[in-house]
Amino acid sequence: MKFIVSSAELLKRLSNINGVITTNPVVPILENFLFEIKDGLLTITASDLQTSMITEIDVEAKENGSIAVPARILMDTLKNLPEQPVTFTIDNETYSVEINSDNGRYKLAGENATDFPKVPEVTDAYQVDMSTEVLSSAINNTIFATSNDELRPAMTGVYVKLAETNTTFVATDGHRLVRYRRVDVASDTGMSIIIPRKALNLLKSTLPSENSNVVVEYNASNAYFHFNAIKMICRLIDERFPDYENVIPSDNPIEMKINKSELLGSLKRISIYANKTTHQIRLKITGSELTVSAEDLDFSNEAKETLACEHEGEDIEIGFNAKFLVEMLSNLHSKEVTLQMSAPNRAGLLIPGDKDESEDILMLVMPVMLNNY
């Protein structure tokens, strides 16, 4: 089997799907790309059993065939080749792969394509279309709040609830929660799925910058994303997601409105002086003044700043994890932000000041118990 392809075009396609491949896969052949040629079209597959990504590229080929090619050595070779047509010659008996460039010859050992695991097909699927802009925004607004705790698998992904009037994306790690809702994406299926974090990270890095359509198909076990020349199939997390609506406090009489950049800057500076284990900072709201402070008793470090704010309700002193607050505020794209609270031992809600008609975002952060100092 033989085919000719542009080195730069092939590298671009491989770079889009290379993130799926893990360093020590369960099945050794998954360290390879699967190359399949049919009627001058090269289909390339990368998989880790849970997630598979497929892309296509036109090549010059007179015959059909397939081969598994070592991913790392192929990527490294193409990265160091200038743009030029390269010829791949595959020995169907020994599975050796020879790459010929203008002035070089590179030989590597391939594997039998039949040993490559079959990519699951999404059958009896529901379909919803959304733009890359909407999907990218949903991922960016939620993925940072997913959990790393493998003992609670449901929380290691993003929960997606498709309803007739909107679609809700939710992520939580038990200490914070993000609910992101879009009214411009809806489905009458009423289904809910949990998409793994790795699949979403791969989507995040491969979604094109220009706005285009993404076809999303899903059933009870798999989700399928198709955009441009890329397809991704991922196995869904088959677990029950926590009842997040009950966690969100509805009665929050204390409200503080403040400039987001000023608060974020202050938190970044004050957190330098916080305890490196707890990251605890203290917010004290009295009248129209917010005092942000932190202390690390182990090293006698302390810091305090005062900011102007708009405040409704009683005065309050409450502790939060600075790391969580900084991450959440960094993902809120508005000039002003509102922090709603009810008591020092109850969760606080972060809500952006500038609201988009098509989206609704709410971030919840649990308080930490204050050390008296």
Coordinates of C-alpha atoms in Angstrom, one line a residue:
M1 CA 0.0 0.0 0.0
K2 CA 1.3 3.4 -0.9
F3 CA 0.0 7.0 -0.6
I4 CA 1.3 10.6 -1.0
V5 CA 0.2 13.4 1.3
S6 CA 1.2 17.0 2.3
S7 CA 3.4 16.8 5.5
A8 CA 2.0 20.0 6.9
E9 CA -1.7 19.0 6.3
L10 CA -1.1 15.6 7.8
L11 CA 0.6 17.1 10.9
K12 CA -2.3 19.6 11.3
R13 CA -4.9 16.7 11.2
L14 CA -2.8 14.5 13.6
S15 CA -2.3 17.4 16.1
N16 CA -6.1 17.8 16.3
I17 CA -6.6 14.2 17.6
N18 CA -3.2 13.4 19.2
G19 CA -4.4 14.5 22.7
V20 CA -6.6 11.3 23.0
I21 CA -3.5 9.1 23.1
T22 CA -2.2 8.3 26.6
T23 CA 1.4 7.4 27.4
N24 CA 0.7 4.0 28.9
P25 CA -2.5 2.7 27.4
V26 CA -4.3 -0.4 28.6
V27 CA -4.0 -1.9 25.1
P28 CA -0.4 -1.2 23.7
I29 CA -1.7 -0.7 20.1
L30 CA -3.5 2.5 21.3
E31 CA -0.1 4.2 21.2
N32 CA -0.7 4.2 17.4
F33 CA -2.8 6.1 14.9
L34 CA -5.1 3.9 12.8
F35 CA -4.7 4.8 9.1
E36 CA -7.5 3.6 6.8
I37 CA -7.5 4.5 3.1
K38 CA -10.6 4.1 0.9
D39 CA -11.0 5.7 -2.5
G40 CA -8.3 8.4 -2.0
L41 CA -9.5 9.4 1.5
L42 CA -7.3 8.7 4.5
T43 CA -9.3 8.3 7.7
I44 CA -7.2 8.6 10.9
T45 CA -8.4 7.4 14.3
A46 CA -6.9 7.9 17.8
S47 CA -8.4 6.2 20.8
D48 CA -8.0 5.5 24.6
L49 CA -11.0 3.1 24.7
Q50 CA -13.1 5.8 26.5
T51 CA -12.7 8.5 23.9
S52 CA -12.0 8.2 20.1
M53 CA -11.3 11.0 17.7
I54 CA -11.4 10.6 13.9
T55 CA -10.3 13.0 11.2
E56 CA -10.0 12.7 7.4
I57 CA -7.6 14.0 4.7
D58 CA -7.5 13.6 0.9
V59 CA -4.4 11.7 -0.3
E60 CA -3.0 10.3 -3.6
A61 CA -3.5 6.6 -3.4
K62 CA -4.2 3.8 -6.0
E63 CA -5.2 1.1 -3.5
N64 CA -7.2 0.8 -0.3
G65 CA -5.7 -0.5 2.9
S66 CA -5.1 0.1 6.6
I67 CA -2.2 0.2 9.1
A68 CA -1.5 1.2 12.7
V69 CA 1.3 3.8 12.8
P70 CA 3.3 4.7 16.0
A71 CA 1.9 8.1 17.0
R72 CA 4.9 9.7 18.9
I73 CA 7.6 8.9 16.3
L74 CA 5.4 9.9 13.4
M75 CA 4.4 13.3 15.1
D76 CA 8.0 14.0 15.9
T77 CA 9.1 13.3 12.3
L78 CA 6.5 15.5 10.8
K79 CA 7.1 18.4 13.2
N80 CA 10.7 18.5 12.0
L81 CA 10.0 18.2 8.3
P82 CA 9.5 21.3 6.1
E83 CA 6.3 21.5 4.2
Q84 CA 6.5 19.0 1.3
P85 CA 4.7 16.0 -0.2
V86 CA 5.7 12.8 1.6
T87 CA 5.2 9.2 0.4
F88 CA 4.1 6.5 2.8
T89 CA 4.9 2.9 1.7
I90 CA 3.4 0.1 3.8
D91 CA 4.5 -3.5 3.7
N92 CA 1.3 -5.5 4.2
E93 CA 3.1 -8.6 5.4
T94 CA 5.6 -7.1 7.9
Y95 CA 3.6 -3.9 8.7
S96 CA 6.7 -1.8 8.3
V97 CA 6.1 1.9 7.3
E98 CA 8.5 3.8 5.2
I99 CA 8.2 7.6 4.8
N100 CA 10.1 9.2 1.9
S101 CA 10.7 13.0 1.8
D102 CA 12.6 15.1 -0.7
N103 CA 16.0 14.1 0.8
G104 CA 15.3 11.5 3.4
R105 CA 13.9 8.0 4.2
Y106 CA 12.4 7.1 7.6
K107 CA 11.4 3.6 8.5
L108 CA 9.2 2.6 11.4
A109 CA 7.4 -0.5 12.7
G110 CA 3.7 -0.4 12.3
E111 CA 1.1 -2.9 13.6
N112 CA -1.8 -4.9 12.2
A113 CA -4.8 -2.6 11.8
T114 CA -7.2 -5.4 12.7
D115 CA -5.9 -5.4 16.3
F116 CA -7.0 -1.7 16.8
P117 CA -10.2 -1.6 18.9
K118 CA -13.4 -0.8 17.0
V119 CA -14.8 2.6 17.6
P120 CA -18.4 2.4 19.1
E121 CA -21.3 3.6 16.9
V122 CA -23.9 5.8 18.5
T123 CA -27.2 4.0 17.7
D124 CA -30.8 5.0 18.6
A125 CA -29.4 8.5 19.2
Y126 CA -31.0 11.9 19.9
Q127 CA -29.6 14.9 18.1
V128 CA -29.1 18.5 18.9
D129 CA -27.2 21.2 17.0
M130 CA -25.2 24.0 18.6
S131 CA -22.6 26.5 17.5
T132 CA -18.9 26.1 18.4
E133 CA -19.3 29.4 20.3
V134 CA -22.0 28.0 22.6
L135 CA -20.2 24.7 23.2
S136 CA -16.9 26.4 23.8
S137 CA -18.5 28.9 26.2
A138 CA -20.3 26.0 28.1
I139 CA -17.1 24.1 28.5
N140 CA -15.0 27.1 29.6
N141 CA -17.6 28.1 32.2
T142 CA -17.9 24.7 33.8
I143 CA -14.9 22.4 33.3
F144 CA -12.7 24.1 36.0
A145 CA -15.2 23.2 38.7
T146 CA -15.2 19.4 37.9
S147 CA -13.8 17.1 40.6
N148 CA -10.6 15.0 40.4
D149 CA -12.0 12.5 42.9
E150 CA -12.2 9.1 41.1
L151 CA -14.3 7.8 44.0
R152 CA -17.1 10.2 43.0
P153 CA -17.1 9.6 39.2
A154 CA -20.3 11.5 38.5
M155 CA -18.5 14.7 39.6
T156 CA -15.5 14.2 37.4
G157 CA -17.6 15.3 34.4
V158 CA -20.0 18.0 33.3
Y159 CA -23.7 17.2 33.7
V160 CA -25.9 18.3 30.7
K161 CA -29.6 18.5 31.0
L162 CA -31.5 19.0 27.7
A163 CA -35.0 20.5 28.2
E164 CA -37.7 22.0 25.8
T165 CA -36.8 25.6 26.6
N166 CA -33.1 25.4 27.5
T167 CA -30.0 23.3 28.1
T168 CA -28.2 23.4 31.5
F169 CA -24.6 22.5 32.1
V170 CA -23.5 21.8 35.7
A171 CA -20.1 21.0 37.3
T172 CA -19.2 20.6 41.0
D173 CA -16.4 19.2 43.1
G174 CA -18.3 19.5 46.4
H175 CA -16.7 22.8 47.4
R176 CA -18.0 24.9 44.5
L177 CA -20.7 24.5 41.8
V178 CA -21.3 26.2 38.5
R179 CA -24.7 26.2 36.7
Y180 CA -24.5 27.5 33.1
R181 CA -27.8 27.7 31.2
R182 CA -28.4 28.4 27.5
V183 CA -31.8 29.3 26.1
D184 CA -30.7 29.1 22.5
V185 CA -30.1 25.3 22.7
A186 CA -33.0 23.1 23.5
S187 CA -34.3 19.6 22.9
D188 CA -37.6 17.9 23.7
T189 CA -35.9 14.7 24.8
G190 CA -35.6 15.7 28.4
M191 CA -32.5 13.6 28.7
S192 CA -29.5 14.2 30.9
I193 CA -26.0 13.0 30.3
I194 CA -22.6 13.4 32.1
I195 CA -19.7 14.1 29.7
P196 CA -16.2 13.2 31.0
R197 CA -13.7 16.0 31.6
K198 CA -11.0 14.5 29.3
A199 CA -13.5 14.5 26.3
L200 CA -14.4 18.2 27.1
N201 CA -10.8 19.2 27.3
L202 CA -10.2 17.6 23.9
L203 CA -13.2 19.5 22.5
K204 CA -12.0 22.7 24.0
S205 CA -8.6 22.4 22.3
T206 CA -9.9 21.4 18.9
L207 CA -13.0 23.5 18.4
P208 CA -12.3 26.0 15.6
S209 CA -12.1 29.7 16.5
E210 CA -14.5 30.7 13.7
N211 CA -18.1 30.0 14.6
S212 CA -19.5 26.9 12.9
N213 CA -22.1 24.2 13.6
V214 CA -21.5 21.2 15.9
V215 CA -23.7 18.2 15.6
V216 CA -24.2 16.4 18.9
E217 CA -25.7 12.9 19.0
Y218 CA -26.1 11.0 22.2
N219 CA -27.8 7.9 23.7
A220 CA -27.5 6.4 27.2
S221 CA -23.9 5.3 26.8
N222 CA -22.1 7.4 24.2
A223 CA -22.0 11.0 22.9
Y224 CA -20.9 11.9 19.4
F225 CA -19.6 15.3 18.3
H226 CA -19.1 16.2 14.6
F227 CA -17.6 19.5 13.4
N228 CA -15.5 20.4 10.3
A229 CA -13.4 17.3 9.5
I230 CA -13.3 16.0 13.1
K231 CA -15.5 13.4 14.8
M232 CA -15.3 12.6 18.5
I233 CA -17.1 9.7 20.3
C234 CA -16.9 9.5 24.0
R235 CA -18.3 7.1 26.6
L236 CA -20.6 8.8 29.0
I237 CA -20.3 8.6 32.8
D238 CA -23.0 6.2 33.9
E239 CA -23.6 7.6 37.4
R240 CA -26.3 9.6 39.2
F241 CA -25.4 13.3 39.4
P242 CA -25.9 15.0 42.8
D243 CA -29.2 16.9 43.2
Y244 CA -27.6 20.3 42.7
E245 CA -30.7 22.4 42.7
N246 CA -31.3 21.7 46.4
V247 CA -27.8 22.9 47.2
I248 CA -28.3 26.4 45.7
P249 CA -29.7 28.7 48.5
S250 CA -32.8 30.6 47.4
D251 CA -33.0 33.1 50.3
N252 CA -29.9 35.4 50.3
P253 CA -30.8 38.7 52.0
I254 CA -27.1 39.9 52.1
E255 CA -25.9 41.2 48.7
M256 CA -22.6 42.9 47.7
K257 CA -22.0 44.4 44.3
I258 CA -18.4 45.2 43.4
N259 CA -16.1 45.8 40.4
K260 CA -14.9 42.4 39.3
S261 CA -11.3 43.4 38.3
E262 CA -10.7 45.2 41.7
L263 CA -11.9 42.3 43.7
L264 CA -10.0 39.8 41.6
G265 CA -6.8 41.8 41.9
S266 CA -7.2 42.2 45.6
L267 CA -7.8 38.4 46.1
K268 CA -4.7 37.5 44.1
R269 CA -2.5 39.8 46.2
I270 CA -4.1 38.9 49.6
S271 CA -4.0 35.1 48.8
I272 CA -0.1 35.3 48.7
Y273 CA -0.3 35.8 52.5
A274 CA -2.9 33.1 53.1
N275 CA -2.1 29.7 54.6
K276 CA -0.8 27.5 51.8
T277 CA -2.9 24.5 52.9
T278 CA -6.3 26.1 53.5
H279 CA -5.9 29.2 51.2
Q280 CA -8.3 30.9 53.6
I281 CA -9.2 34.5 53.1
R282 CA -11.7 36.6 55.1
L283 CA -14.3 39.0 53.6
K284 CA -15.7 41.5 56.1
I285 CA -18.5 43.7 54.7
T286 CA -19.5 46.7 56.8
G287 CA -21.7 49.4 55.1
S288 CA -20.2 50.2 51.7
E289 CA -16.8 48.9 52.6
L290 CA -15.3 45.4 51.9
T291 CA -12.2 44.4 53.8
V292 CA -10.2 41.5 52.4
S293 CA -7.7 39.9 54.7
A294 CA -5.6 36.8 55.3
E295 CA -3.0 35.5 57.7
D296 CA -0.6 32.6 57.8
L297 CA 0.1 32.0 61.5
D298 CA 2.9 29.5 60.7
F299 CA 5.1 32.2 59.1
S300 CA 3.6 35.4 60.7
N301 CA 2.4 36.6 57.3
E302 CA -0.6 38.8 57.0
A303 CA -2.3 41.2 54.6
K304 CA -5.4 43.4 54.5
E305 CA -7.0 45.6 51.8
T306 CA -10.1 47.7 51.8
L307 CA -12.4 48.1 48.7
A308 CA -15.5 50.2 48.0
C309 CA -18.7 48.2 47.3
E310 CA -22.5 48.5 47.2
H311 CA -24.0 46.5 50.0
E312 CA -27.6 45.5 51.0
G313 CA -28.6 43.7 54.1
E314 CA -26.7 43.1 57.4
D315 CA -22.9 43.3 57.9
I316 CA -21.2 40.0 57.6
E317 CA -17.8 38.4 58.1
I318 CA -17.3 35.2 56.0
G319 CA -14.3 33.0 55.0
F320 CA -13.7 31.5 51.6
N321 CA -11.0 29.5 49.8
A322 CA -9.1 32.2 47.8
K323 CA -8.0 29.7 45.2
F324 CA -11.7 28.9 44.4
L325 CA -12.8 32.5 44.3
V326 CA -10.0 33.6 42.0
E327 CA -10.7 30.7 39.6
M328 CA -14.4 31.5 39.6
L329 CA -14.0 35.2 39.1
S330 CA -11.5 34.7 36.3
N331 CA -14.2 32.8 34.5
L332 CA -16.8 35.4 34.9
H333 CA -16.8 37.8 31.9
S334 CA -18.5 40.9 33.3
K335 CA -17.5 44.3 34.6
E336 CA -19.3 43.9 37.9
V337 CA -20.1 40.9 40.1
T338 CA -22.7 40.3 42.8
L339 CA -22.0 38.1 45.8
Q340 CA -25.1 36.9 47.5
M341 CA -25.0 35.5 51.1
S342 CA -27.2 34.6 54.0
A343 CA -24.9 33.5 56.8
P344 CA -21.2 32.9 57.5
N345 CA -21.8 29.1 57.4
R346 CA -23.9 29.1 54.2
A347 CA -22.8 29.0 50.6
G348 CA -22.2 32.3 48.7
L349 CA -23.5 32.9 45.2
L350 CA -21.5 34.7 42.5
I351 CA -23.6 36.3 39.7
P352 CA -22.2 38.4 36.8
G353 CA -23.5 42.0 36.6
D354 CA -23.8 42.1 32.8
K355 CA -26.2 39.5 31.7
D356 CA -26.5 38.0 28.2
E357 CA -30.1 37.3 27.1
S358 CA -29.2 33.8 25.8
E359 CA -27.2 32.7 28.8
D360 CA -27.6 32.5 32.6
I361 CA -24.6 31.7 34.8
L362 CA -24.6 31.1 38.6
M363 CA -21.5 30.1 40.6
L364 CA -21.8 28.7 44.2
V365 CA -18.8 28.6 46.6
M366 CA -18.9 26.9 50.0
P367 CA -17.5 29.0 53.0
V368 CA -14.6 27.9 55.2
M369 CA -14.7 28.1 58.9
L370 CA -12.9 31.3 60.1
N371 CA -9.9 31.1 62.4
N372 CA -10.1 33.9 64.9
Y373 CA -7.1 36.2 64.6

